[in-house]
Amino acid sequence: ETGVTQSPTHLIKTRGQQVTLRCSSQSGHNTVSWYQQALGQGPQFIFQYYREEENGRGNFPPRFSGLQFPNYSSELNVNALELDDSALYLCASSLYGDEDYGYTFGSGTRLTVV
Amino acid sequence: DAKTTQPTSMDCAEGRAANLPCNHSTISGNEYVYWYRQIHSQGPQYIIHGLKNNETNEMASLIITEDRKSSTLILPHATLRDTAVYYCIVRHAGGTSYGKLTFGQGTILTVHP
């Protein structure tokens, strides 16, 4: 059973640029969630994807968008990067509809905006 | 969103039980309590979860009060490798927030020799 893998592990971007982060879900999972974790803070929910559609969103602006593919992998896209977007971005996969499931997190992508 | 309140930090001696408390007084009847831990900016690691009954697995035990307004995570024999940030989380059960995990600040557990 493979876990959740994220790429890249580290990334440096310039303010105003766009970035795409990738996530492969755990085998057997069909739902992907994305979280942003600023330094010293707990992870904050960005959104969740199921059946290739967004079905839950946290308090993040529209410049944060995502995709889910038929193989359940996912991308997080952030446009017009701001310095405050510097954070660890975490992907978590799960099995939708199973009320007794846990979420498996990846190791994250560390994004630095300069 | 149901919020959780945890102590900022706790210490525990190696080999002793670590008891980490969590308050979630606004939890709804169909919302689960999850515990995760995070070691040095790695991804959060699942520990245990429960709805209303006490739960035990190979890592820990979860004790949930009868009114479900608080819970305690118990690491029965803490080791140095258990030093981490521990998050108590309420999982949302419906609507547009289905499945959303709301993390708080967590408890920094330090296990010392």
PDB file of C-alpha atoms in Angstrom:
ATOM      1  CA  GLU A   1       0.000   0.000   0.000  1.00  0.00           C
ATOM      2  CA  THR A   2       1.552   3.264  -1.100  1.00  0.00           C
ATOM      3  CA  GLY A   3       1.090   6.386   0.948  1.00  0.00           C
ATOM      4  CA  VAL A   4       0.457   9.951  -0.143  1.00  0.00           C
ATOM      5  CA  THR A   5       3.261  11.487  -2.168  1.00  0.00           C
ATOM      6  CA  GLN A   6       3.710  15.173  -2.879  1.00  0.00           C
ATOM      7  CA  SER A   7       5.970  17.004  -5.280  1.00  0.00           C
ATOM      8  CA  PRO A   8       8.079  18.991  -5.248  1.00  0.00           C
ATOM      9  CA  THR A   9       9.330  18.887  -1.668  1.00  0.00           C
ATOM     10  CA  HIS A  10      10.631  22.449  -1.746  1.00  0.00           C
ATOM     11  CA  LEU A  11       9.961  25.371  -4.027  1.00  0.00           C
ATOM     12  CA  ILE A  12      10.978  29.027  -4.203  1.00  0.00           C
ATOM     13  CA  LYS A  13       8.847  31.450  -6.188  1.00  0.00           C
ATOM     14  CA  THR A  14       8.727  35.191  -6.709  1.00  0.00           C
ATOM     15  CA  ARG A  15       5.782  37.319  -5.638  1.00  0.00           C
ATOM     16  CA  GLY A  16       3.190  37.527  -8.434  1.00  0.00           C
ATOM     17  CA  GLN A  17       4.146  34.209  -9.995  1.00  0.00           C
ATOM     18  CA  GLN A  18       1.978  31.130 -10.225  1.00  0.00           C
ATOM     19  CA  VAL A  19       2.707  27.710  -8.733  1.00  0.00           C
ATOM     20  CA  THR A  20       1.375  24.177  -9.146  1.00  0.00           C
ATOM     21  CA  LEU A  21       1.788  21.554  -6.437  1.00  0.00           C
ATOM     22  CA  ARG A  22       1.041  17.877  -7.002  1.00  0.00           C
ATOM     23  CA  CYS A  23      -0.302  15.050  -4.890  1.00  0.00           C
ATOM     24  CA  SER A  24      -0.777  11.335  -5.468  1.00  0.00           C
ATOM     25  CA  SER A  25      -3.356   9.840  -3.156  1.00  0.00           C
ATOM     26  CA  GLN A  26      -2.989   6.640  -1.182  1.00  0.00           C
ATOM     27  CA  SER A  27      -4.052   3.501  -2.997  1.00  0.00           C
ATOM     28  CA  GLY A  28      -7.794   2.898  -2.498  1.00  0.00           C
ATOM     29  CA  HIS A  29      -8.562   6.499  -1.564  1.00  0.00           C
ATOM     30  CA  ASN A  30     -10.805   8.651  -3.756  1.00  0.00           C
ATOM     31  CA  THR A  31     -10.777  12.008  -1.985  1.00  0.00           C
ATOM     32  CA  VAL A  32      -8.025  14.576  -1.685  1.00  0.00           C
ATOM     33  CA  SER A  33      -7.856  17.539   0.668  1.00  0.00           C
ATOM     34  CA  TRP A  34      -5.318  20.342   0.731  1.00  0.00           C
ATOM     35  CA  TYR A  35      -4.078  22.234   3.773  1.00  0.00           C
ATOM     36  CA  GLN A  36      -1.831  25.247   4.292  1.00  0.00           C
ATOM     37  CA  GLN A  37       0.404  25.326   7.351  1.00  0.00           C
ATOM     38  CA  ALA A  38       2.167  28.570   8.182  1.00  0.00           C
ATOM     39  CA  LEU A  39       5.192  28.412  10.437  1.00  0.00           C
ATOM     40  CA  GLY A  40       4.189  27.695  14.028  1.00  0.00           C
ATOM     41  CA  GLN A  41       0.532  27.219  13.190  1.00  0.00           C
ATOM     42  CA  GLY A  42      -1.768  24.257  12.728  1.00  0.00           C
ATOM     43  CA  PRO A  43      -2.778  23.255   9.188  1.00  0.00           C
ATOM     44  CA  GLN A  44      -5.667  25.228   7.675  1.00  0.00           C
ATOM     45  CA  PHE A  45      -8.143  23.539   5.320  1.00  0.00           C
ATOM     46  CA  ILE A  46      -8.046  24.914   1.779  1.00  0.00           C
ATOM     47  CA  PHE A  47     -10.417  22.598  -0.098  1.00  0.00           C
ATOM     48  CA  GLN A  48     -11.380  19.025  -0.801  1.00  0.00           C
ATOM     49  CA  TYR A  49     -11.901  17.190  -4.103  1.00  0.00           C
ATOM     50  CA  TYR A  50     -14.076  14.174  -4.762  1.00  0.00           C
ATOM     51  CA  ARG A  51     -15.062  12.792  -8.168  1.00  0.00           C
ATOM     52  CA  GLU A  52     -12.974  15.497  -9.786  1.00  0.00           C
ATOM     53  CA  GLU A  53     -15.052  18.259  -8.246  1.00  0.00           C
ATOM     54  CA  GLU A  54     -14.470  20.589  -5.329  1.00  0.00           C
ATOM     55  CA  ASN A  55     -16.906  19.624  -2.555  1.00  0.00           C
ATOM     56  CA  GLY A  56     -15.698  21.694   0.359  1.00  0.00           C
ATOM     57  CA  ARG A  57     -13.674  24.872   0.728  1.00  0.00           C
ATOM     58  CA  GLY A  58     -12.089  26.782   3.556  1.00  0.00           C
ATOM     59  CA  ASN A  59     -11.547  30.506   3.861  1.00  0.00           C
ATOM     60  CA  PHE A  60      -9.139  30.934   0.942  1.00  0.00           C
ATOM     61  CA  PRO A  61      -9.443  33.321  -2.013  1.00  0.00           C
ATOM     62  CA  PRO A  62     -10.249  32.132  -5.556  1.00  0.00           C
ATOM     63  CA  ARG A  63      -6.614  32.402  -6.600  1.00  0.00           C
ATOM     64  CA  PHE A  64      -6.262  29.078  -4.781  1.00  0.00           C
ATOM     65  CA  SER A  65      -7.689  26.460  -7.113  1.00  0.00           C
ATOM     66  CA  GLY A  66      -7.354  22.774  -7.669  1.00  0.00           C
ATOM     67  CA  LEU A  67      -7.921  19.798  -9.870  1.00  0.00           C
ATOM     68  CA  GLN A  68      -8.510  16.136  -9.285  1.00  0.00           C
ATOM     69  CA  PHE A  69      -7.792  13.601 -12.001  1.00  0.00           C
ATOM     70  CA  PRO A  70      -9.491  10.270 -12.809  1.00  0.00           C
ATOM     71  CA  ASN A  71      -6.728   8.410 -10.977  1.00  0.00           C
ATOM     72  CA  TYR A  72      -7.583  10.530  -7.867  1.00  0.00           C
ATOM     73  CA  SER A  73      -4.328  12.448  -7.944  1.00  0.00           C
ATOM     74  CA  SER A  74      -4.637  16.183  -7.475  1.00  0.00           C
ATOM     75  CA  GLU A  75      -3.039  19.551  -8.113  1.00  0.00           C
ATOM     76  CA  LEU A  76      -3.139  22.744  -6.103  1.00  0.00           C
ATOM     77  CA  ASN A  77      -2.654  25.928  -8.105  1.00  0.00           C
ATOM     78  CA  VAL A  78      -1.962  29.294  -6.574  1.00  0.00           C
ATOM     79  CA  ASN A  79      -1.987  32.401  -8.771  1.00  0.00           C
ATOM     80  CA  ALA A  80      -0.546  35.823  -8.061  1.00  0.00           C
ATOM     81  CA  LEU A  81       1.617  34.593  -5.222  1.00  0.00           C
ATOM     82  CA  GLU A  82       1.926  36.765  -2.137  1.00  0.00           C
ATOM     83  CA  LEU A  83       4.604  36.685   0.540  1.00  0.00           C
ATOM     84  CA  ASP A  84       2.035  35.328   3.024  1.00  0.00           C
ATOM     85  CA  ASP A  85       1.552  32.272   0.836  1.00  0.00           C
ATOM     86  CA  SER A  86       4.888  31.008   2.119  1.00  0.00           C
ATOM     87  CA  ALA A  87       3.963  27.852   4.012  1.00  0.00           C
ATOM     88  CA  LEU A  88       4.008  24.070   4.092  1.00  0.00           C
ATOM     89  CA  TYR A  89       1.266  22.753   1.820  1.00  0.00           C
ATOM     90  CA  LEU A  90      -0.108  19.401   2.837  1.00  0.00           C
ATOM     91  CA  CYS A  91      -2.203  16.968   0.880  1.00  0.00           C
ATOM     92  CA  ALA A  92      -4.368  14.343   2.571  1.00  0.00           C
ATOM     93  CA  SER A  93      -6.281  11.486   1.002  1.00  0.00           C
ATOM     94  CA  SER A  94      -9.247   9.556   2.297  1.00  0.00           C
ATOM     95  CA  LEU A  95     -12.152   7.333   1.276  1.00  0.00           C
ATOM     96  CA  TYR A  96     -15.289   9.385   0.857  1.00  0.00           C
ATOM     97  CA  GLY A  97     -18.456   8.096   2.462  1.00  0.00           C
ATOM     98  CA  ASP A  98     -16.719   5.786   4.889  1.00  0.00           C
ATOM     99  CA  GLU A  99     -17.612   7.331   8.226  1.00  0.00           C
ATOM    100  CA  ASP A 100     -14.964   5.404  10.063  1.00  0.00           C
ATOM    101  CA  TYR A 101     -11.865   6.362   8.120  1.00  0.00           C
ATOM    102  CA  GLY A 102      -8.693   8.228   8.753  1.00  0.00           C
ATOM    103  CA  TYR A 103      -6.913  10.724   6.597  1.00  0.00           C
ATOM    104  CA  THR A 104      -3.425  10.008   5.318  1.00  0.00           C
ATOM    105  CA  PHE A 105      -1.191  13.042   4.917  1.00  0.00           C
ATOM    106  CA  GLY A 106       1.780  13.490   2.674  1.00  0.00           C
ATOM    107  CA  SER A 107       5.029  15.059   3.822  1.00  0.00           C
ATOM    108  CA  GLY A 108       4.153  18.347   2.203  1.00  0.00           C
ATOM    109  CA  THR A 109       5.649  20.918  -0.143  1.00  0.00           C
ATOM    110  CA  ARG A 110       7.524  23.794   1.449  1.00  0.00           C
ATOM    111  CA  LEU A 111       6.766  26.909  -0.612  1.00  0.00           C
ATOM    112  CA  THR A 112       8.793  30.067  -0.110  1.00  0.00           C
ATOM    113  CA  VAL A 113       7.659  33.256  -1.822  1.00  0.00           C
ATOM    114  CA  VAL A 114      10.286  35.986  -2.102  1.00  0.00           C
TER     115      VAL A 114
ATOM    116  CA  ASP B   1     -17.019  24.920  13.221  1.00  0.00           C
ATOM    117  CA  ALA B   2     -16.538  22.973  16.407  1.00  0.00           C
ATOM    118  CA  LYS B   3     -13.369  24.251  18.031  1.00  0.00           C
ATOM    119  CA  THR B   4     -10.916  22.404  20.224  1.00  0.00           C
ATOM    120  CA  THR B   5      -8.851  23.703  23.126  1.00  0.00           C
ATOM    121  CA  GLN B   6      -5.603  22.076  24.179  1.00  0.00           C
ATOM    122  CA  PRO B   7      -2.788  23.019  26.550  1.00  0.00           C
ATOM    123  CA  THR B   8       0.073  24.686  24.737  1.00  0.00           C
ATOM    124  CA  SER B   9       2.719  22.319  26.070  1.00  0.00           C
ATOM    125  CA  MET B  10       3.229  19.310  28.303  1.00  0.00           C
ATOM    126  CA  ASP B  11       6.170  17.304  29.595  1.00  0.00           C
ATOM    127  CA  CYS B  12       6.380  13.600  30.246  1.00  0.00           C
ATOM    128  CA  ALA B  13       9.097  11.293  31.529  1.00  0.00           C
ATOM    129  CA  GLU B  14      10.187   8.490  29.255  1.00  0.00           C
ATOM    130  CA  GLY B  15       8.379   5.251  30.075  1.00  0.00           C
ATOM    131  CA  ARG B  16       5.508   6.984  31.815  1.00  0.00           C
ATOM    132  CA  ALA B  17       2.016   7.493  30.451  1.00  0.00           C
ATOM    133  CA  ALA B  18       1.329  10.768  28.662  1.00  0.00           C
ATOM    134  CA  ASN B  19      -2.213  12.050  29.076  1.00  0.00           C
ATOM    135  CA  LEU B  20      -3.138  14.826  26.652  1.00  0.00           C
ATOM    136  CA  PRO B  21      -6.466  16.583  27.301  1.00  0.00           C
ATOM    137  CA  CYS B  22      -8.722  18.285  24.782  1.00  0.00           C
ATOM    138  CA  ASN B  23     -11.915  20.291  25.150  1.00  0.00           C
ATOM    139  CA  HIS B  24     -14.483  20.309  22.346  1.00  0.00           C
ATOM    140  CA  SER B  25     -17.593  21.586  24.053  1.00  0.00           C
ATOM    141  CA  THR B  26     -19.396  22.595  20.823  1.00  0.00           C
ATOM    142  CA  ILE B  27     -19.033  19.223  19.125  1.00  0.00           C
ATOM    143  CA  SER B  28     -22.119  17.970  17.284  1.00  0.00           C
ATOM    144  CA  GLY B  29     -23.575  14.529  17.725  1.00  0.00           C
ATOM    145  CA  ASN B  30     -22.258  13.138  14.455  1.00  0.00           C
ATOM    146  CA  GLU B  31     -18.787  14.657  14.548  1.00  0.00           C
ATOM    147  CA  TYR B  32     -15.758  12.503  15.243  1.00  0.00           C
ATOM    148  CA  VAL B  33     -12.768  13.371  17.395  1.00  0.00           C
ATOM    149  CA  TYR B  34      -9.434  12.693  15.711  1.00  0.00           C
ATOM    150  CA  TRP B  35      -5.919  12.853  17.076  1.00  0.00           C
ATOM    151  CA  TYR B  36      -2.904  13.467  14.897  1.00  0.00           C
ATOM    152  CA  ARG B  37       0.692  14.282  15.682  1.00  0.00           C
ATOM    153  CA  GLN B  38       3.307  16.136  13.717  1.00  0.00           C
ATOM    154  CA  ILE B  39       7.026  15.745  14.099  1.00  0.00           C
ATOM    155  CA  HIS B  40       9.277  18.556  12.929  1.00  0.00           C
ATOM    156  CA  SER B  41       7.222  19.816   9.961  1.00  0.00           C
ATOM    157  CA  GLN B  42       6.571  16.392   8.519  1.00  0.00           C
ATOM    158  CA  GLY B  43       3.014  15.590   7.490  1.00  0.00           C
ATOM    159  CA  PRO B  44       0.593  14.936  10.349  1.00  0.00           C
ATOM    160  CA  GLN B  45       0.444  11.301  11.396  1.00  0.00           C
ATOM    161  CA  TYR B  46      -2.869   9.684  12.283  1.00  0.00           C
ATOM    162  CA  ILE B  47      -3.051   8.315  15.836  1.00  0.00           C
ATOM    163  CA  ILE B  48      -6.630   7.430  16.682  1.00  0.00           C
ATOM    164  CA  HIS B  49     -10.218   8.609  16.360  1.00  0.00           C
ATOM    165  CA  GLY B  50     -13.587   8.025  17.999  1.00  0.00           C
ATOM    166  CA  LEU B  51     -17.213   9.066  18.058  1.00  0.00           C
ATOM    167  CA  LYS B  52     -18.445   8.368  21.580  1.00  0.00           C
ATOM    168  CA  ASN B  53     -16.890   5.130  22.778  1.00  0.00           C
ATOM    169  CA  ASN B  54     -13.406   4.782  24.158  1.00  0.00           C
ATOM    170  CA  GLU B  55     -10.963   3.474  21.601  1.00  0.00           C
ATOM    171  CA  THR B  56      -7.595   1.742  21.742  1.00  0.00           C
ATOM    172  CA  ASN B  57      -5.076   0.816  19.093  1.00  0.00           C
ATOM    173  CA  GLU B  58      -1.415  -0.086  18.994  1.00  0.00           C
ATOM    174  CA  MET B  59      -0.351   3.529  19.425  1.00  0.00           C
ATOM    175  CA  ALA B  60      -2.706   4.992  21.987  1.00  0.00           C
ATOM    176  CA  SER B  61      -6.019   5.059  23.808  1.00  0.00           C
ATOM    177  CA  LEU B  62      -8.742   7.649  23.436  1.00  0.00           C
ATOM    178  CA  ILE B  63     -11.079   8.381  26.310  1.00  0.00           C
ATOM    179  CA  ILE B  64     -14.166  10.452  25.436  1.00  0.00           C
ATOM    180  CA  THR B  65     -16.380  11.792  28.201  1.00  0.00           C
ATOM    181  CA  GLU B  66     -20.018  10.749  28.230  1.00  0.00           C
ATOM    182  CA  ASP B  67     -21.192  14.236  27.245  1.00  0.00           C
ATOM    183  CA  ARG B  68     -18.531  14.234  24.474  1.00  0.00           C
ATOM    184  CA  LYS B  69     -17.359  17.694  25.452  1.00  0.00           C
ATOM    185  CA  SER B  70     -13.817  16.582  26.138  1.00  0.00           C
ATOM    186  CA  SER B  71     -11.414  13.762  25.478  1.00  0.00           C
ATOM    187  CA  THR B  72      -7.988  12.515  26.561  1.00  0.00           C
ATOM    188  CA  LEU B  73      -5.333  10.887  24.441  1.00  0.00           C
ATOM    189  CA  ILE B  74      -3.210   8.419  26.372  1.00  0.00           C
ATOM    190  CA  LEU B  75       0.217   7.256  25.225  1.00  0.00           C
ATOM    191  CA  PRO B  76       0.752   4.401  27.670  1.00  0.00           C
ATOM    192  CA  HIS B  77       4.558   4.269  27.669  1.00  0.00           C
ATOM    193  CA  ALA B  78       5.989   7.429  26.165  1.00  0.00           C
ATOM    194  CA  THR B  79       9.334   7.291  24.379  1.00  0.00           C
ATOM    195  CA  LEU B  80      11.644  10.059  23.202  1.00  0.00           C
ATOM    196  CA  ARG B  81      10.288   9.531  19.677  1.00  0.00           C
ATOM    197  CA  ASP B  82       6.841  10.579  20.879  1.00  0.00           C
ATOM    198  CA  THR B  83       8.065  14.164  21.226  1.00  0.00           C
ATOM    199  CA  ALA B  84       5.838  16.026  18.757  1.00  0.00           C
ATOM    200  CA  VAL B  85       2.942  18.437  18.366  1.00  0.00           C
ATOM    201  CA  TYR B  86      -0.334  16.651  19.093  1.00  0.00           C
ATOM    202  CA  TYR B  87      -3.517  17.900  17.482  1.00  0.00           C
ATOM    203  CA  CYS B  88      -7.014  17.176  18.696  1.00  0.00           C
ATOM    204  CA  ILE B  89      -9.402  17.670  15.787  1.00  0.00           C
ATOM    205  CA  VAL B  90     -13.127  17.562  15.203  1.00  0.00           C
ATOM    206  CA  ARG B  91     -14.100  16.166  11.840  1.00  0.00           C
ATOM    207  CA  HIS B  92     -17.027  17.900  10.235  1.00  0.00           C
ATOM    208  CA  ALA B  93     -19.857  15.603   9.326  1.00  0.00           C
ATOM    209  CA  GLY B  94     -21.926  17.377   6.700  1.00  0.00           C
ATOM    210  CA  GLY B  95     -22.598  20.231   4.335  1.00  0.00           C
ATOM    211  CA  THR B  96     -19.880  21.977   2.407  1.00  0.00           C
ATOM    212  CA  SER B  97     -17.434  21.247   5.204  1.00  0.00           C
ATOM    213  CA  TYR B  98     -17.856  17.481   5.003  1.00  0.00           C
ATOM    214  CA  GLY B  99     -14.631  15.794   5.966  1.00  0.00           C
ATOM    215  CA  LYS B 100     -12.890  19.062   6.826  1.00  0.00           C
ATOM    216  CA  LEU B 101     -10.393  18.757   9.659  1.00  0.00           C
ATOM    217  CA  THR B 102     -10.134  21.881  11.825  1.00  0.00           C
ATOM    218  CA  PHE B 103      -6.723  21.954  13.469  1.00  0.00           C
ATOM    219  CA  GLY B 104      -6.046  24.073  16.529  1.00  0.00           C
ATOM    220  CA  GLN B 105      -2.659  25.101  17.850  1.00  0.00           C
ATOM    221  CA  GLY B 106      -1.978  21.653  19.273  1.00  0.00           C
ATOM    222  CA  THR B 107      -0.017  20.546  22.334  1.00  0.00           C
ATOM    223  CA  ILE B 108       3.752  20.370  22.200  1.00  0.00           C
ATOM    224  CA  LEU B 109       4.595  17.172  24.059  1.00  0.00           C
ATOM    225  CA  THR B 110       8.189  16.850  25.188  1.00  0.00           C
ATOM    226  CA  VAL B 111       9.282  13.451  26.447  1.00  0.00           C
ATOM    227  CA  HIS B 112      12.474  13.651  28.495  1.00  0.00           C
ATOM    228  CA  PRO B 113      14.806  10.914  29.721  1.00  0.00           C
TER     229      PRO B 113
END
